GROMACS .gro file of N, CA, C and O in nm:
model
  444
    1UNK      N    1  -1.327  -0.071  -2.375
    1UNK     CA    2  -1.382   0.051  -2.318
    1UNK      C    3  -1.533   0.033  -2.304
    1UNK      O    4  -1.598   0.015  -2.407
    2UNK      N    5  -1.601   0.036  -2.173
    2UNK     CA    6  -1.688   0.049  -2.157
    2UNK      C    7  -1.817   0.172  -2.241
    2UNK      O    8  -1.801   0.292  -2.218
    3UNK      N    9  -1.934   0.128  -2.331
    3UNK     CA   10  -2.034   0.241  -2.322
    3UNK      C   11  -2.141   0.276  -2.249
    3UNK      O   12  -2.248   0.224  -2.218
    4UNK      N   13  -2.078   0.388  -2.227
    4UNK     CA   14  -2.179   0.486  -2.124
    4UNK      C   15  -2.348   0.501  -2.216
    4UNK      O   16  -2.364   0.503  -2.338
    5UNK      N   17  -2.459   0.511  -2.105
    5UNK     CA   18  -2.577   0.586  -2.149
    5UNK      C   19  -2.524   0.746  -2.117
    5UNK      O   20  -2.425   0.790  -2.058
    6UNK      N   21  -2.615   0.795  -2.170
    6UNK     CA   22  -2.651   0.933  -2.142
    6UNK      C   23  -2.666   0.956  -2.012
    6UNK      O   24  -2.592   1.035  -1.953
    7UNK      N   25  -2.760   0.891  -1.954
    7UNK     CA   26  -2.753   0.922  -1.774
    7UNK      C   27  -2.593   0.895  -1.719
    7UNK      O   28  -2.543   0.973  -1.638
    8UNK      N   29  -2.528   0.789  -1.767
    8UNK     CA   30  -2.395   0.789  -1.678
    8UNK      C   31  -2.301   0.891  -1.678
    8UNK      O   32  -2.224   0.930  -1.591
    9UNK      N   33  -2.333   0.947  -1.856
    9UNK     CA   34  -2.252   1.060  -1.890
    9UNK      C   35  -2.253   1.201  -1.820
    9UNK      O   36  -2.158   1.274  -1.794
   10UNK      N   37  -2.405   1.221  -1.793
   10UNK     CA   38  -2.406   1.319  -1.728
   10UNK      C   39  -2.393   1.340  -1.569
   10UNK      O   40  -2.404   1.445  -1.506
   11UNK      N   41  -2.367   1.214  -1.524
   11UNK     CA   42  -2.334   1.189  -1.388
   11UNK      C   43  -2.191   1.221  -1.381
   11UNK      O   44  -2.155   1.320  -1.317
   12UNK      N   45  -2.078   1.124  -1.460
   12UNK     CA   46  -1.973   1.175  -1.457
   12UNK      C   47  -1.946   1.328  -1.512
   12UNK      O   48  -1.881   1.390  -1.428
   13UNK      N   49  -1.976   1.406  -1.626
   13UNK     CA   50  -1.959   1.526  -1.605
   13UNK      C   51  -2.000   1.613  -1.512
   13UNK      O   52  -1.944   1.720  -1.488
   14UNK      N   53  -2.112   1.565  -1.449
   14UNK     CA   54  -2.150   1.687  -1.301
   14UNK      C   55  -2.047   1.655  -1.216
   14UNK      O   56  -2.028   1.747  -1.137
   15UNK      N   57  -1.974   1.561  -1.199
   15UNK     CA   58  -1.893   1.495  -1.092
   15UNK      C   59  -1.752   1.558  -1.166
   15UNK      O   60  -1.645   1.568  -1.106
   16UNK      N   61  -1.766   1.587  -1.270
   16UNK     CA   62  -1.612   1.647  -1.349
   16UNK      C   63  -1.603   1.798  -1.335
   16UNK      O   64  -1.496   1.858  -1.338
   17UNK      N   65  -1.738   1.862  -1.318
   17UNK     CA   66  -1.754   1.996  -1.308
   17UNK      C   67  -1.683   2.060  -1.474
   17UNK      O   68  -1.666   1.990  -1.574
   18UNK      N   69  -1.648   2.234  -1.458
   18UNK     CA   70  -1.622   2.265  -1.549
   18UNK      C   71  -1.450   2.224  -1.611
   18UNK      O   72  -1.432   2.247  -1.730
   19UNK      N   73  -1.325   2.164  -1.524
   19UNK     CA   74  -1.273   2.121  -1.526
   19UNK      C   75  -1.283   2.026  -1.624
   19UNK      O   76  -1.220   2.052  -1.726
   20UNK      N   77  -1.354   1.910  -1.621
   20UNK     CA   78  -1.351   1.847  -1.658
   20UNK      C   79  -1.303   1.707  -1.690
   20UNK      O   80  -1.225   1.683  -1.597
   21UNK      N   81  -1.307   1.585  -1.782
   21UNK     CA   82  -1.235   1.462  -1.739
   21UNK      C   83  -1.136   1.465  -1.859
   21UNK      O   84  -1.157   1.513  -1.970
   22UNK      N   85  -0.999   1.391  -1.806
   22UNK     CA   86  -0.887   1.405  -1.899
   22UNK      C   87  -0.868   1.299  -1.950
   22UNK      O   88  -0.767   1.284  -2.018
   23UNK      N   89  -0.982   1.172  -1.930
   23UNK     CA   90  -1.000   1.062  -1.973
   23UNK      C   91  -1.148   1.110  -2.097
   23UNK      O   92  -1.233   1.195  -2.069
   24UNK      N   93  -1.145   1.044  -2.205
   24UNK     CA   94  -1.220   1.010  -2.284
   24UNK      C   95  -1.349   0.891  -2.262
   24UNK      O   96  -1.327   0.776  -2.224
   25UNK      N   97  -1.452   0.931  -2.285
   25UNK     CA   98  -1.545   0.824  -2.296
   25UNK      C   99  -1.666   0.818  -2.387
   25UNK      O  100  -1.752   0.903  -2.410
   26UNK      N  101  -1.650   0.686  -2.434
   26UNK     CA  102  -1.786   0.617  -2.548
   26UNK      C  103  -1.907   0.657  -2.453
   26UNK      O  104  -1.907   0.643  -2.330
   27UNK      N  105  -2.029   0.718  -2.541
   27UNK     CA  106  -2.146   0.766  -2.523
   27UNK      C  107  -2.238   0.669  -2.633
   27UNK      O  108  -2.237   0.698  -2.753
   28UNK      N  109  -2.293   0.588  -2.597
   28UNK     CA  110  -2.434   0.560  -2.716
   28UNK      C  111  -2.509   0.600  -2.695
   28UNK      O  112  -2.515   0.605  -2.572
   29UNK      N  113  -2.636   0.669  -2.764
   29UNK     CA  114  -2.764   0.667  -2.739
   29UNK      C  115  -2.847   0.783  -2.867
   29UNK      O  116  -2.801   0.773  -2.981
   30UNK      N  117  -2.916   0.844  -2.855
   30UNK     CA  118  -3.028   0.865  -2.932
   30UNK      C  119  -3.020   1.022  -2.970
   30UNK      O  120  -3.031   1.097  -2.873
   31UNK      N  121  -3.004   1.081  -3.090
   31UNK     CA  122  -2.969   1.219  -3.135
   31UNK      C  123  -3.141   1.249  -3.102
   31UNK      O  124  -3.239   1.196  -3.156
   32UNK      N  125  -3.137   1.332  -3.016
   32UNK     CA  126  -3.299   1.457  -2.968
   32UNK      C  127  -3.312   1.529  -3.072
   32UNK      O  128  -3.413   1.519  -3.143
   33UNK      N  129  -3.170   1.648  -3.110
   33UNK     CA  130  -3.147   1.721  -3.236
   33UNK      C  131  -3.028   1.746  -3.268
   33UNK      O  132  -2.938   1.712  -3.191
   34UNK      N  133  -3.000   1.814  -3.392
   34UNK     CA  134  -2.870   1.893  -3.435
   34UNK      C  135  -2.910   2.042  -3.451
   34UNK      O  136  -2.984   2.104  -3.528
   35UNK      N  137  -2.841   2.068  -3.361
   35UNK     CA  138  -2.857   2.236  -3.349
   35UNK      C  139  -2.786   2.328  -3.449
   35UNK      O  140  -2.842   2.429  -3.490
   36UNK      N  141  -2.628   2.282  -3.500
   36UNK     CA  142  -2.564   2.319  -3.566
   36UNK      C  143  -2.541   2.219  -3.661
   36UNK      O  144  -2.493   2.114  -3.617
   37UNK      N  145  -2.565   2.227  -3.786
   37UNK     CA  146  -2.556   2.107  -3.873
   37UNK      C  147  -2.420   2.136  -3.951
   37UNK      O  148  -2.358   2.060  -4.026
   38UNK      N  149  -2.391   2.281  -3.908
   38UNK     CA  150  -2.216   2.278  -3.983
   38UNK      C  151  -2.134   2.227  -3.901
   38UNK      O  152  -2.032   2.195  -3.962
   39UNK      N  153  -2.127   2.197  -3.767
   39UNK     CA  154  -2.036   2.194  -3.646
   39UNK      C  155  -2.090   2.083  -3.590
   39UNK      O  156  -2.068   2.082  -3.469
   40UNK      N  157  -2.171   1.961  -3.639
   40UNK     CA  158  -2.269   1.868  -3.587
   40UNK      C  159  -2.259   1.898  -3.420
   40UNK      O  160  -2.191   1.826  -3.346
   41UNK      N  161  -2.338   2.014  -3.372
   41UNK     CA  162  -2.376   2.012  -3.233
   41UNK      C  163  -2.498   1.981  -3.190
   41UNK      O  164  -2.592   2.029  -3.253
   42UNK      N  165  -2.517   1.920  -3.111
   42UNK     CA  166  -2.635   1.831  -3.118
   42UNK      C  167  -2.665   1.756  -2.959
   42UNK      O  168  -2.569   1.724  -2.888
   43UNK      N  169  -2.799   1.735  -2.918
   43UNK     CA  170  -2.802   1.692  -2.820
   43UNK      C  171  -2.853   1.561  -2.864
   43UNK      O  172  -2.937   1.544  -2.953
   44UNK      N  173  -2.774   1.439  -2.769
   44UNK     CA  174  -2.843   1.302  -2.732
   44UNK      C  175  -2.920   1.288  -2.623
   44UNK      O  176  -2.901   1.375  -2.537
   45UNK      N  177  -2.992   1.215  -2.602
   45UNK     CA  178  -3.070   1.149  -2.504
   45UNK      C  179  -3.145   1.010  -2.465
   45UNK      O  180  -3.159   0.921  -2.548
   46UNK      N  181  -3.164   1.005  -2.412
   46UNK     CA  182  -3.254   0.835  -2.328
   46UNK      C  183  -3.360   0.858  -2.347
   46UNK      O  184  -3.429   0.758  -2.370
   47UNK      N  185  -3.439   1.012  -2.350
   47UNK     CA  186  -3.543   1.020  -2.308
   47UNK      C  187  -3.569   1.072  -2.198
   47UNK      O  188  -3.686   1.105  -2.174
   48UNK      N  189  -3.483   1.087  -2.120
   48UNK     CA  190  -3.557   1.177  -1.982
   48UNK      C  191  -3.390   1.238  -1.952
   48UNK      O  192  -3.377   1.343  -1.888
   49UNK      N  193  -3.302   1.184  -1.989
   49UNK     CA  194  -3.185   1.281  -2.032
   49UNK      C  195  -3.097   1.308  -2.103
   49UNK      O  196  -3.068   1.220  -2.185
   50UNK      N  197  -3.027   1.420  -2.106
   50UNK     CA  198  -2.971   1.508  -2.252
   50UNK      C  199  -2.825   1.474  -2.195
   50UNK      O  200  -2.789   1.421  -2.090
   51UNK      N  201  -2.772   1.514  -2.282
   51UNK     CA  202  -2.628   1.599  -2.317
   51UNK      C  203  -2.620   1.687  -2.460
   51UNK      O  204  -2.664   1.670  -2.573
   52UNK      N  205  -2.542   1.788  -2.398
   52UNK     CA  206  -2.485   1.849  -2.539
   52UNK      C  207  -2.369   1.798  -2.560
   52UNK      O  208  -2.286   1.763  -2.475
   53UNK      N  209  -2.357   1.788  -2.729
   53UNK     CA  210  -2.233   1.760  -2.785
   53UNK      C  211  -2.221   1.871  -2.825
   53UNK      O  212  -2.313   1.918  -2.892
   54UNK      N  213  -2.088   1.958  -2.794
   54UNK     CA  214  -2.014   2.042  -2.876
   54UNK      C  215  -1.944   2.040  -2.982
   54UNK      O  216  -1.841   2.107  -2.980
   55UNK      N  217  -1.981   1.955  -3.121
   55UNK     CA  218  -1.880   1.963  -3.236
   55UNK      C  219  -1.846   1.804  -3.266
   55UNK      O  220  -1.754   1.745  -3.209
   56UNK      N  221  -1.928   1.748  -3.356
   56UNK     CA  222  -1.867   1.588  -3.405
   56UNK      C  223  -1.776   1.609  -3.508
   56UNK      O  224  -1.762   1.714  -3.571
   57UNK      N  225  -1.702   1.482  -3.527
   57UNK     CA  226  -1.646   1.496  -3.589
   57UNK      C  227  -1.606   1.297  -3.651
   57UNK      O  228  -1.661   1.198  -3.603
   58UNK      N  229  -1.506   1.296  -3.759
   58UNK     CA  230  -1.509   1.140  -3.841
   58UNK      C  231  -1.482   1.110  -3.673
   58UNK      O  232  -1.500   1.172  -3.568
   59UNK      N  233  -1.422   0.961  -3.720
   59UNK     CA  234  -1.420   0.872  -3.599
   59UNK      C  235  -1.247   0.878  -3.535
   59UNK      O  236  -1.204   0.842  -3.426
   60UNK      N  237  -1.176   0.940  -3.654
   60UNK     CA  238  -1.030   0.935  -3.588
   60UNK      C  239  -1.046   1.143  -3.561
   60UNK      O  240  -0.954   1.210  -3.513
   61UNK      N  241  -1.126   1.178  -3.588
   61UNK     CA  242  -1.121   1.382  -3.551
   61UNK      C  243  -1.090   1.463  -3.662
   61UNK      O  244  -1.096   1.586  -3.655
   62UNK      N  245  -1.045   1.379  -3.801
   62UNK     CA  246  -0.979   1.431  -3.900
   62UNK      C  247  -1.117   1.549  -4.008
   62UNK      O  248  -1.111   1.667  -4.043
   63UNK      N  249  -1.204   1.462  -4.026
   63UNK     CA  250  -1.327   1.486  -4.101
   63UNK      C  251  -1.407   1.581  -4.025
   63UNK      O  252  -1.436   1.549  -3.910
   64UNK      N  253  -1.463   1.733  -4.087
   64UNK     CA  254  -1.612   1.801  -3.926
   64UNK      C  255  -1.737   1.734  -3.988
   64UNK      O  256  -1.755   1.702  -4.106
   65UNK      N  257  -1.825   1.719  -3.875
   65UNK     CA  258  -1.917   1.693  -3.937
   65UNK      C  259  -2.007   1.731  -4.075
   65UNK      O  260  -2.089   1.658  -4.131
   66UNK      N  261  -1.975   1.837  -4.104
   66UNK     CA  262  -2.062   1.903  -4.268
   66UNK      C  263  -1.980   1.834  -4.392
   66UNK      O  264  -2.035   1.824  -4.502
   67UNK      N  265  -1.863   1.794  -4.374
   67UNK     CA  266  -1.779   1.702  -4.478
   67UNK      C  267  -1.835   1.556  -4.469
   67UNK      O  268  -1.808   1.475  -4.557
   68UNK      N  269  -1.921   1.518  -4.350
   68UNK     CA  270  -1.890   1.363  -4.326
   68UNK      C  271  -1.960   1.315  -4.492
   68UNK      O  272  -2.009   1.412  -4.550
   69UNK      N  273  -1.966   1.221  -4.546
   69UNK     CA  274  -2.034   1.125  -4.639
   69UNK      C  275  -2.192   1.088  -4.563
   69UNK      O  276  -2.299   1.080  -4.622
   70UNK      N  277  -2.170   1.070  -4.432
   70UNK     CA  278  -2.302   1.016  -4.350
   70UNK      C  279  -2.306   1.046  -4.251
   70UNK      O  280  -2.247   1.002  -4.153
   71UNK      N  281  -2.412   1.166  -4.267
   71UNK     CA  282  -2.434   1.224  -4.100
   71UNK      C  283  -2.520   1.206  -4.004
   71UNK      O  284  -2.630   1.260  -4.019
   72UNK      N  285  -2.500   1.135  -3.893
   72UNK     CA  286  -2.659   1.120  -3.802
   72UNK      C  287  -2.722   1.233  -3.809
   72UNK      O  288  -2.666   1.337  -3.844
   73UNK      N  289  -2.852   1.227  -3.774
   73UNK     CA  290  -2.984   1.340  -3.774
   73UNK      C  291  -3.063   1.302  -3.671
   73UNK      O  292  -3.020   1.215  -3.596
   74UNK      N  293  -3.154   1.341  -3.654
   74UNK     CA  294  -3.269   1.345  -3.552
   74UNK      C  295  -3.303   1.217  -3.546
   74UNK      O  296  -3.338   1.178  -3.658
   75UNK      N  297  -3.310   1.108  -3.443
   75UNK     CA  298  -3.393   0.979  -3.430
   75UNK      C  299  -3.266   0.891  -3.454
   75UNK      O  300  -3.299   0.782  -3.408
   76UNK      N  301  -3.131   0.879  -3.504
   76UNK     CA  302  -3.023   0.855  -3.499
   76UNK      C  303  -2.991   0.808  -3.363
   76UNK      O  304  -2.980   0.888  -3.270
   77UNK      N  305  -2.969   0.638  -3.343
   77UNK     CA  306  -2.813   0.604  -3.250
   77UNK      C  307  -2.704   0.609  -3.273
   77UNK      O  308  -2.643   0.543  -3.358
   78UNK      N  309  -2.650   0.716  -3.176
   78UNK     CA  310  -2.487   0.727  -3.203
   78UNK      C  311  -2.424   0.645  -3.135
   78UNK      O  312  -2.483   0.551  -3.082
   79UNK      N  313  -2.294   0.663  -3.124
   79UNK     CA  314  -2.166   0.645  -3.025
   79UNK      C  315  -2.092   0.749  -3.050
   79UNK      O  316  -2.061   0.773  -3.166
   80UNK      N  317  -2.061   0.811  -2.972
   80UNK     CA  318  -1.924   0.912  -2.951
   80UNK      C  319  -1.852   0.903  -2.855
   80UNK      O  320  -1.899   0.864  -2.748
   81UNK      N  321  -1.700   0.940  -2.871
   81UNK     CA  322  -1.646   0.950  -2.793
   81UNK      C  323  -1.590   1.094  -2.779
   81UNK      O  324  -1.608   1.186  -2.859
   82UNK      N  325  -1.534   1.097  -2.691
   82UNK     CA  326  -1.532   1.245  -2.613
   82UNK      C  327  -1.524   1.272  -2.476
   82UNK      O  328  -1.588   1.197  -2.402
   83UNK      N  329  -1.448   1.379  -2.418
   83UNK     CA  330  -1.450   1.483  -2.277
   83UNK      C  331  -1.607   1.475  -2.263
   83UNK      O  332  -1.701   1.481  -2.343
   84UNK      N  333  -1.594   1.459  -2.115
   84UNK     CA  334  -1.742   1.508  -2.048
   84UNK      C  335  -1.698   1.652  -1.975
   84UNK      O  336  -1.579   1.676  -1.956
   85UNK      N  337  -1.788   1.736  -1.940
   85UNK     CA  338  -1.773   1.817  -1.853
   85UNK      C  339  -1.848   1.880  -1.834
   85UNK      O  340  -1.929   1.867  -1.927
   86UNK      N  341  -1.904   1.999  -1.721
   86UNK     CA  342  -2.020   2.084  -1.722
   86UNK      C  343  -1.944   2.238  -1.825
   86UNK      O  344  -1.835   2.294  -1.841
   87UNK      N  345  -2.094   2.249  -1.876
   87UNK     CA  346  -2.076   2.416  -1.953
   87UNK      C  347  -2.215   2.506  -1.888
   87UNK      O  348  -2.333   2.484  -1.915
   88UNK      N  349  -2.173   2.587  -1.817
   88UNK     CA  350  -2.269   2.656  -1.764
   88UNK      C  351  -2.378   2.593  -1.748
   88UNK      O  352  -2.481   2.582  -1.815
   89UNK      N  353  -2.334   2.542  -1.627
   89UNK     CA  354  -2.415   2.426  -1.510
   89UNK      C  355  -2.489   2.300  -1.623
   89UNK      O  356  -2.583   2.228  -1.590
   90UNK      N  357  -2.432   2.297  -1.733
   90UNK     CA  358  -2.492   2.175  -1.792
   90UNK      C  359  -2.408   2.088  -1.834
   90UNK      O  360  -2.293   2.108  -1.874
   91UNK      N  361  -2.476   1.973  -1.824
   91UNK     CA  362  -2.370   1.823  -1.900
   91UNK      C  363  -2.310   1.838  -2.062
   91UNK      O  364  -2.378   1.867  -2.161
   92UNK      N  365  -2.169   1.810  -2.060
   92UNK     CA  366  -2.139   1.883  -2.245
   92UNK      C  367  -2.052   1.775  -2.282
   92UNK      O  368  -1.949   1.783  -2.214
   93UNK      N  369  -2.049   1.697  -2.345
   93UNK     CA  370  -1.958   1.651  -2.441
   93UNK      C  371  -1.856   1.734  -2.535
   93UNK      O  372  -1.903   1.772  -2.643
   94UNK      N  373  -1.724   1.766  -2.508
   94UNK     CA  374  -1.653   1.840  -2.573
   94UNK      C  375  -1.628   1.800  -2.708
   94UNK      O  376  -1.689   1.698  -2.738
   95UNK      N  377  -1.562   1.847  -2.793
   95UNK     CA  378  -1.534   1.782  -2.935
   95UNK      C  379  -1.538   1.627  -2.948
   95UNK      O  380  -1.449   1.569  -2.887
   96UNK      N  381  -1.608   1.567  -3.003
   96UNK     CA  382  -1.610   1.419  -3.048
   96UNK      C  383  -1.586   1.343  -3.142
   96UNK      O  384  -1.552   1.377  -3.255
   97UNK      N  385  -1.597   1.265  -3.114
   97UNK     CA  386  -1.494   1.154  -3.275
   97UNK      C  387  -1.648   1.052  -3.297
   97UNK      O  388  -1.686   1.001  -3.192
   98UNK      N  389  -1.709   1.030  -3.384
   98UNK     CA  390  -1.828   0.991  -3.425
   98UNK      C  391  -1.783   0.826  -3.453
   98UNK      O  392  -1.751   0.772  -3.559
   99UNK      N  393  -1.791   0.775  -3.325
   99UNK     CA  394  -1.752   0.580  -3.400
   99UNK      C  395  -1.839   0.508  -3.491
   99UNK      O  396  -1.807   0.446  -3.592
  100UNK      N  397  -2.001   0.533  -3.418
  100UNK     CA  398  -2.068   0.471  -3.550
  100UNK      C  399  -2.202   0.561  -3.533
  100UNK      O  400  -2.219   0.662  -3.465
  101UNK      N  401  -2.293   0.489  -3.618
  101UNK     CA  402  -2.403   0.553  -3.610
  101UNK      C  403  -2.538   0.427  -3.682
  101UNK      O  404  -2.523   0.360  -3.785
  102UNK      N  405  -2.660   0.426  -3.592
  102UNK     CA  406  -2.744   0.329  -3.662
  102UNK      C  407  -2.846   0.455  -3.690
  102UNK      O  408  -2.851   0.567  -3.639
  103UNK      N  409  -2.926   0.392  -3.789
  103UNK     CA  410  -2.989   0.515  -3.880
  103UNK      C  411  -3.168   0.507  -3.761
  103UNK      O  412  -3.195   0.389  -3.737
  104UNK      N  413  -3.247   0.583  -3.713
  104UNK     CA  414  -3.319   0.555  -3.619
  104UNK      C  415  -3.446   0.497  -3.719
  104UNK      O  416  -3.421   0.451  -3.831
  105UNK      N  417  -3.553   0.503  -3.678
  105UNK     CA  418  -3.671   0.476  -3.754
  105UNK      C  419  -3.749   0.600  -3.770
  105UNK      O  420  -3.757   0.675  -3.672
  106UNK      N  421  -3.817   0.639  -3.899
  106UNK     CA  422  -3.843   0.784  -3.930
  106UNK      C  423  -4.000   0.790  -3.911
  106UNK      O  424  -4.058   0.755  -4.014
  107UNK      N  425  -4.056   0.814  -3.843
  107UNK     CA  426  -4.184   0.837  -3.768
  107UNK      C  427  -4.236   0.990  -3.836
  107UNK      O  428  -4.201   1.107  -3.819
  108UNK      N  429  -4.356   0.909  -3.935
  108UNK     CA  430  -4.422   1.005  -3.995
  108UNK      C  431  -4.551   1.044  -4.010
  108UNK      O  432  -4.587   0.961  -4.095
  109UNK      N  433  -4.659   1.121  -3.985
  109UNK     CA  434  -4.740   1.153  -3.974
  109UNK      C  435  -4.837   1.198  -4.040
  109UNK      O  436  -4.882   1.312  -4.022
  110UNK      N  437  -4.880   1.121  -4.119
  110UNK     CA  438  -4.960   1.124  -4.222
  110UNK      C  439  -5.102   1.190  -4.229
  110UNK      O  440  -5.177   1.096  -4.254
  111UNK      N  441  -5.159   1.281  -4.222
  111UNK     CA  442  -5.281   1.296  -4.173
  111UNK      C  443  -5.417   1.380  -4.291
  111UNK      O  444  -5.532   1.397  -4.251
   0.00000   0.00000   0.00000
């Protein structure tokens, strides 16, 4: 299975509309934030584009994210897999299965 960036992702969900795709697809790239840290909802990005994830979860769907042992956070590379689709005109990753995660570099500001 091919991984998607963030830009491809949100190409195929605008192209999936609210419908959506009934195929699954691997997402890597870079946690922006976690909005919901009980429901790990959270947007990734490249840098010049997003997606929302609606709801991570372990890597087989069994585990929610607030149970995981190790949860990505802010500055975090993920992979997820998951539905693309639009949610009120935006790119969304529906429920996801969390395959891995590299821990990002923590940029701190000492002053």
């Amino acid at each position: 299975m091919t991984v998607l960036t963030v830009s491809q992702a949100v190409e195929i969900a605008t192209a999936a509309g609210t419908t959506g795709t009934s195929d699954k697809y691997l997402v890597k790239d870079t946690v922006k934030t976690v909005t919901n840290p009980m429901y790990g909802e959270m947007y990734i990005t490249e840098g010049v584009k997003e997606i929302y994830v609606y709801g991570t979860y372990s890597e087989d769907g069994s585990i929610p994210y607030d149970q995981l042992p190790e949860r990505p956070v802010k500055g975090d590379i993920v992979t997820l897999l998951g539905n693309l689709k639009l949610y009120n005109d935006k790119p969304e990753m529906g429920k996801s299965w969390l395959q891995s995660f590299e821990k990002g570099e923590v940029q701190f500001n000492i002053e």
